[in-house]
Amino acid sequence: MNAYIDGEEIVYHDYCDVSIAVSAPKGLVVPVIRNAESLGMADIEKKVVELATKARDSKLTMEEMTGGTFTITNGGVFGSLMSTPIINIPQSAILGMHKIQDRPMAVNGQVVIRPMMYVALSYDHRIIDGRESVSFLVRVKDMLENPEQLLFGKDPVKALLKV
């Protein structure tokens, strides 16, 4: 998920500069959170707010909008239930997140209403295998359903019990 093609060679990054799609007065822009892998959740949230504010105030620099290694976009804020995001070249993948909406689900033989959200991953199949992409999406789903894992980085019960 963190590579690009340079001529005939696949180049892997040892850092994660994550682009985030932000609605600005003149359309969507994609500022970059640099070295996201070294930031905690609170720092990432602060950076998102900072970059989104600069985007809405038309104060982003070209440097702040280039060099991303992976993009996250959220069409759900506009009401989109599903879409297919387009890869920002030379990145190898983009994750699209959509509107959370109550939907009927079958649970233990009963129909129950649950909040549901579709996620979509577009990726360069020359770099990323289908199995890897599905494994990535399953991990994203698990983290969204269990956000405490984002804070602890592992099973929160085991982290709390130091197992």
Short mmCIF file of C-alpha atoms in Angstrom, two decimals:
data_model
loop_
_atom_site.label_atom_id
_atom_site.label_comp_id
_atom_site.label_asym_id
_atom_site.label_seq_id
_atom_site.Cartn_x
_atom_site.Cartn_y
_atom_site.Cartn_z
CA MET A 1 0.00 0.00 0.00
CA ASN A 2 3.02 2.26 0.40
CA ALA A 3 4.91 2.07 -2.88
CA TYR A 4 5.02 3.47 -6.41
CA ILE A 5 6.35 2.49 -9.81
CA ASP A 6 9.37 4.37 -11.13
CA GLY A 7 9.95 3.21 -14.70
CA GLU A 8 10.34 -0.55 -14.39
CA GLU A 9 11.05 -0.58 -10.64
CA ILE A 10 8.74 -0.74 -7.61
CA VAL A 11 9.94 1.70 -4.94
CA TYR A 12 8.83 1.08 -1.35
CA HIS A 13 8.70 3.92 1.17
CA ASP A 14 10.02 3.55 4.72
CA TYR A 15 7.63 6.30 5.85
CA CYS A 16 3.90 6.98 5.45
CA ASP A 17 2.95 10.39 4.12
CA VAL A 18 -0.83 10.07 4.08
CA SER A 19 -2.87 12.36 1.83
CA ILE A 20 -6.33 13.38 3.01
CA ALA A 21 -8.99 14.70 0.65
CA VAL A 22 -10.39 18.03 1.87
CA SER A 23 -13.15 20.16 0.39
CA ALA A 24 -11.79 23.65 -0.37
CA PRO A 25 -13.48 26.67 -1.97
CA LYS A 26 -12.21 25.70 -5.45
CA GLY A 27 -12.77 21.94 -5.10
CA LEU A 28 -11.07 18.98 -3.46
CA VAL A 29 -7.42 19.24 -2.47
CA VAL A 30 -5.20 16.55 -0.97
CA PRO A 31 -2.83 17.87 1.69
CA VAL A 32 -0.33 15.42 3.19
CA ILE A 33 0.22 14.32 6.79
CA ARG A 34 3.97 13.69 6.85
CA ASN A 35 5.39 10.66 8.69
CA ALA A 36 1.96 9.57 9.92
CA GLU A 37 3.45 6.29 11.13
CA SER A 38 5.32 8.17 13.87
CA LEU A 39 2.28 10.13 15.12
CA GLY A 40 -0.27 9.19 17.75
CA MET A 41 -4.01 9.49 17.11
CA ALA A 42 -4.24 12.88 18.85
CA ASP A 43 -1.37 14.26 16.74
CA ILE A 44 -2.95 12.94 13.54
CA GLU A 45 -6.26 14.54 14.48
CA LYS A 46 -4.54 17.88 15.14
CA LYS A 47 -2.76 17.68 11.78
CA VAL A 48 -6.02 16.90 9.97
CA VAL A 49 -7.67 19.95 11.55
CA GLU A 50 -4.66 22.14 10.73
CA LEU A 51 -4.49 21.05 7.08
CA ALA A 52 -8.27 21.19 6.59
CA THR A 53 -8.36 24.74 8.00
CA LYS A 54 -5.53 25.81 5.68
CA ALA A 55 -7.34 24.19 2.73
CA ARG A 56 -10.62 25.97 3.49
CA ASP A 57 -8.73 29.27 3.88
CA SER A 58 -6.88 28.63 0.56
CA LYS A 59 -3.51 28.77 2.37
CA LEU A 60 -2.03 25.37 1.47
CA THR A 61 1.33 25.39 -0.26
CA MET A 62 2.23 23.08 -3.16
CA GLU A 63 4.69 21.31 -0.86
CA GLU A 64 1.84 20.52 1.55
CA MET A 65 -0.12 18.88 -1.30
CA THR A 66 2.61 16.75 -2.89
CA GLY A 67 4.48 13.60 -1.97
CA GLY A 68 1.70 11.59 -0.37
CA THR A 69 2.18 7.81 -0.37
CA PHE A 70 -1.47 6.81 0.21
CA THR A 71 -4.76 8.76 0.19
CA ILE A 72 -7.86 8.62 2.38
CA THR A 73 -11.04 10.24 1.08
CA ASN A 74 -14.44 10.52 2.75
CA GLY A 75 -17.32 11.02 0.34
CA GLY A 76 -19.65 10.25 3.23
CA VAL A 77 -19.43 13.85 4.42
CA PHE A 78 -21.28 14.76 1.21
CA GLY A 79 -23.82 11.95 1.62
CA SER A 80 -22.17 9.41 -0.71
CA LEU A 81 -23.16 5.85 0.11
CA MET A 82 -20.61 4.31 -2.25
CA SER A 83 -18.14 5.37 -4.91
CA THR A 84 -14.93 4.23 -6.53
CA PRO A 85 -12.07 6.55 -5.60
CA ILE A 86 -9.40 7.20 -8.23
CA ILE A 87 -5.70 6.68 -7.39
CA ASN A 88 -3.55 9.80 -7.15
CA ILE A 89 -0.53 8.86 -9.28
CA PRO A 90 2.20 7.93 -8.32
CA GLN A 91 0.49 6.51 -5.23
CA SER A 92 -0.49 2.87 -5.31
CA ALA A 93 -3.81 3.05 -3.43
CA ILE A 94 -6.64 5.20 -2.11
CA LEU A 95 -9.19 4.34 0.58
CA GLY A 96 -12.70 5.72 0.13
CA MET A 97 -14.95 5.93 3.17
CA HIS A 98 -18.67 6.61 2.84
CA LYS A 99 -21.73 7.74 4.75
CA ILE A 100 -22.68 5.82 7.88
CA GLN A 101 -26.35 4.91 7.57
CA ASP A 102 -28.70 2.62 9.45
CA ARG A 103 -29.39 -0.53 7.45
CA PRO A 104 -31.19 -3.81 8.15
CA MET A 105 -28.84 -6.67 9.02
CA ALA A 106 -29.42 -10.35 9.77
CA VAL A 107 -27.99 -11.13 13.22
CA ASN A 108 -28.59 -14.55 14.77
CA GLY A 109 -31.59 -15.11 12.50
CA GLN A 110 -33.16 -11.76 13.37
CA VAL A 111 -33.37 -8.57 11.34
CA VAL A 112 -31.81 -5.72 13.29
CA ILE A 113 -30.95 -2.17 12.34
CA ARG A 114 -27.23 -1.34 12.54
CA PRO A 115 -25.13 1.60 11.43
CA MET A 116 -23.21 0.54 8.32
CA MET A 117 -20.54 2.17 6.19
CA TYR A 118 -19.06 1.00 2.92
CA VAL A 119 -15.34 1.36 2.35
CA ALA A 120 -13.67 1.04 -1.04
CA LEU A 121 -10.03 0.53 -1.89
CA SER A 122 -8.73 1.35 -5.35
CA TYR A 123 -5.21 0.11 -5.94
CA ASP A 124 -2.56 -0.50 -8.56
CA HIS A 125 -2.69 -4.25 -9.17
CA ARG A 126 0.90 -4.18 -10.48
CA ILE A 127 2.01 -3.43 -6.91
CA ILE A 128 -0.74 -4.77 -4.65
CA ASP A 129 -2.18 -8.28 -4.81
CA GLY A 130 -5.93 -8.80 -4.37
CA ARG A 131 -5.35 -10.88 -1.24
CA GLU A 132 -3.31 -8.08 0.34
CA SER A 133 -5.96 -5.51 -0.51
CA VAL A 134 -8.74 -7.58 1.05
CA SER A 135 -6.62 -8.24 4.15
CA PHE A 136 -6.02 -4.50 4.43
CA LEU A 137 -9.76 -3.75 4.17
CA VAL A 138 -10.57 -6.38 6.80
CA ARG A 139 -8.03 -4.73 9.12
CA VAL A 140 -9.59 -1.30 8.47
CA LYS A 141 -13.03 -2.78 9.24
CA ASP A 142 -11.74 -4.32 12.48
CA MET A 143 -10.19 -1.02 13.57
CA LEU A 144 -13.36 0.94 12.77
CA GLU A 145 -15.48 -1.55 14.69
CA ASN A 146 -13.02 -1.56 17.61
CA PRO A 147 -11.54 1.96 17.73
CA GLU A 148 -9.85 1.30 21.06
CA GLN A 149 -7.30 -0.74 19.06
CA LEU A 150 -6.27 2.49 17.33
CA LEU A 151 -5.34 3.90 20.72
CA PHE A 152 -3.54 0.88 22.11
CA GLY A 153 -2.18 -0.57 18.87
CA LYS A 154 -3.18 -4.09 19.92
CA ASP A 155 -5.94 -5.94 21.72
CA PRO A 156 -6.91 -3.46 24.47
CA VAL A 157 -7.69 -6.20 27.01
CA LYS A 158 -4.24 -7.77 26.54
CA ALA A 159 -2.63 -4.31 26.62
CA LEU A 160 -4.38 -3.46 29.87
CA LEU A 161 -3.49 -6.82 31.39
CA LYS A 162 0.05 -6.63 29.94
CA VAL A 163 -0.31 -10.14 28.49
#
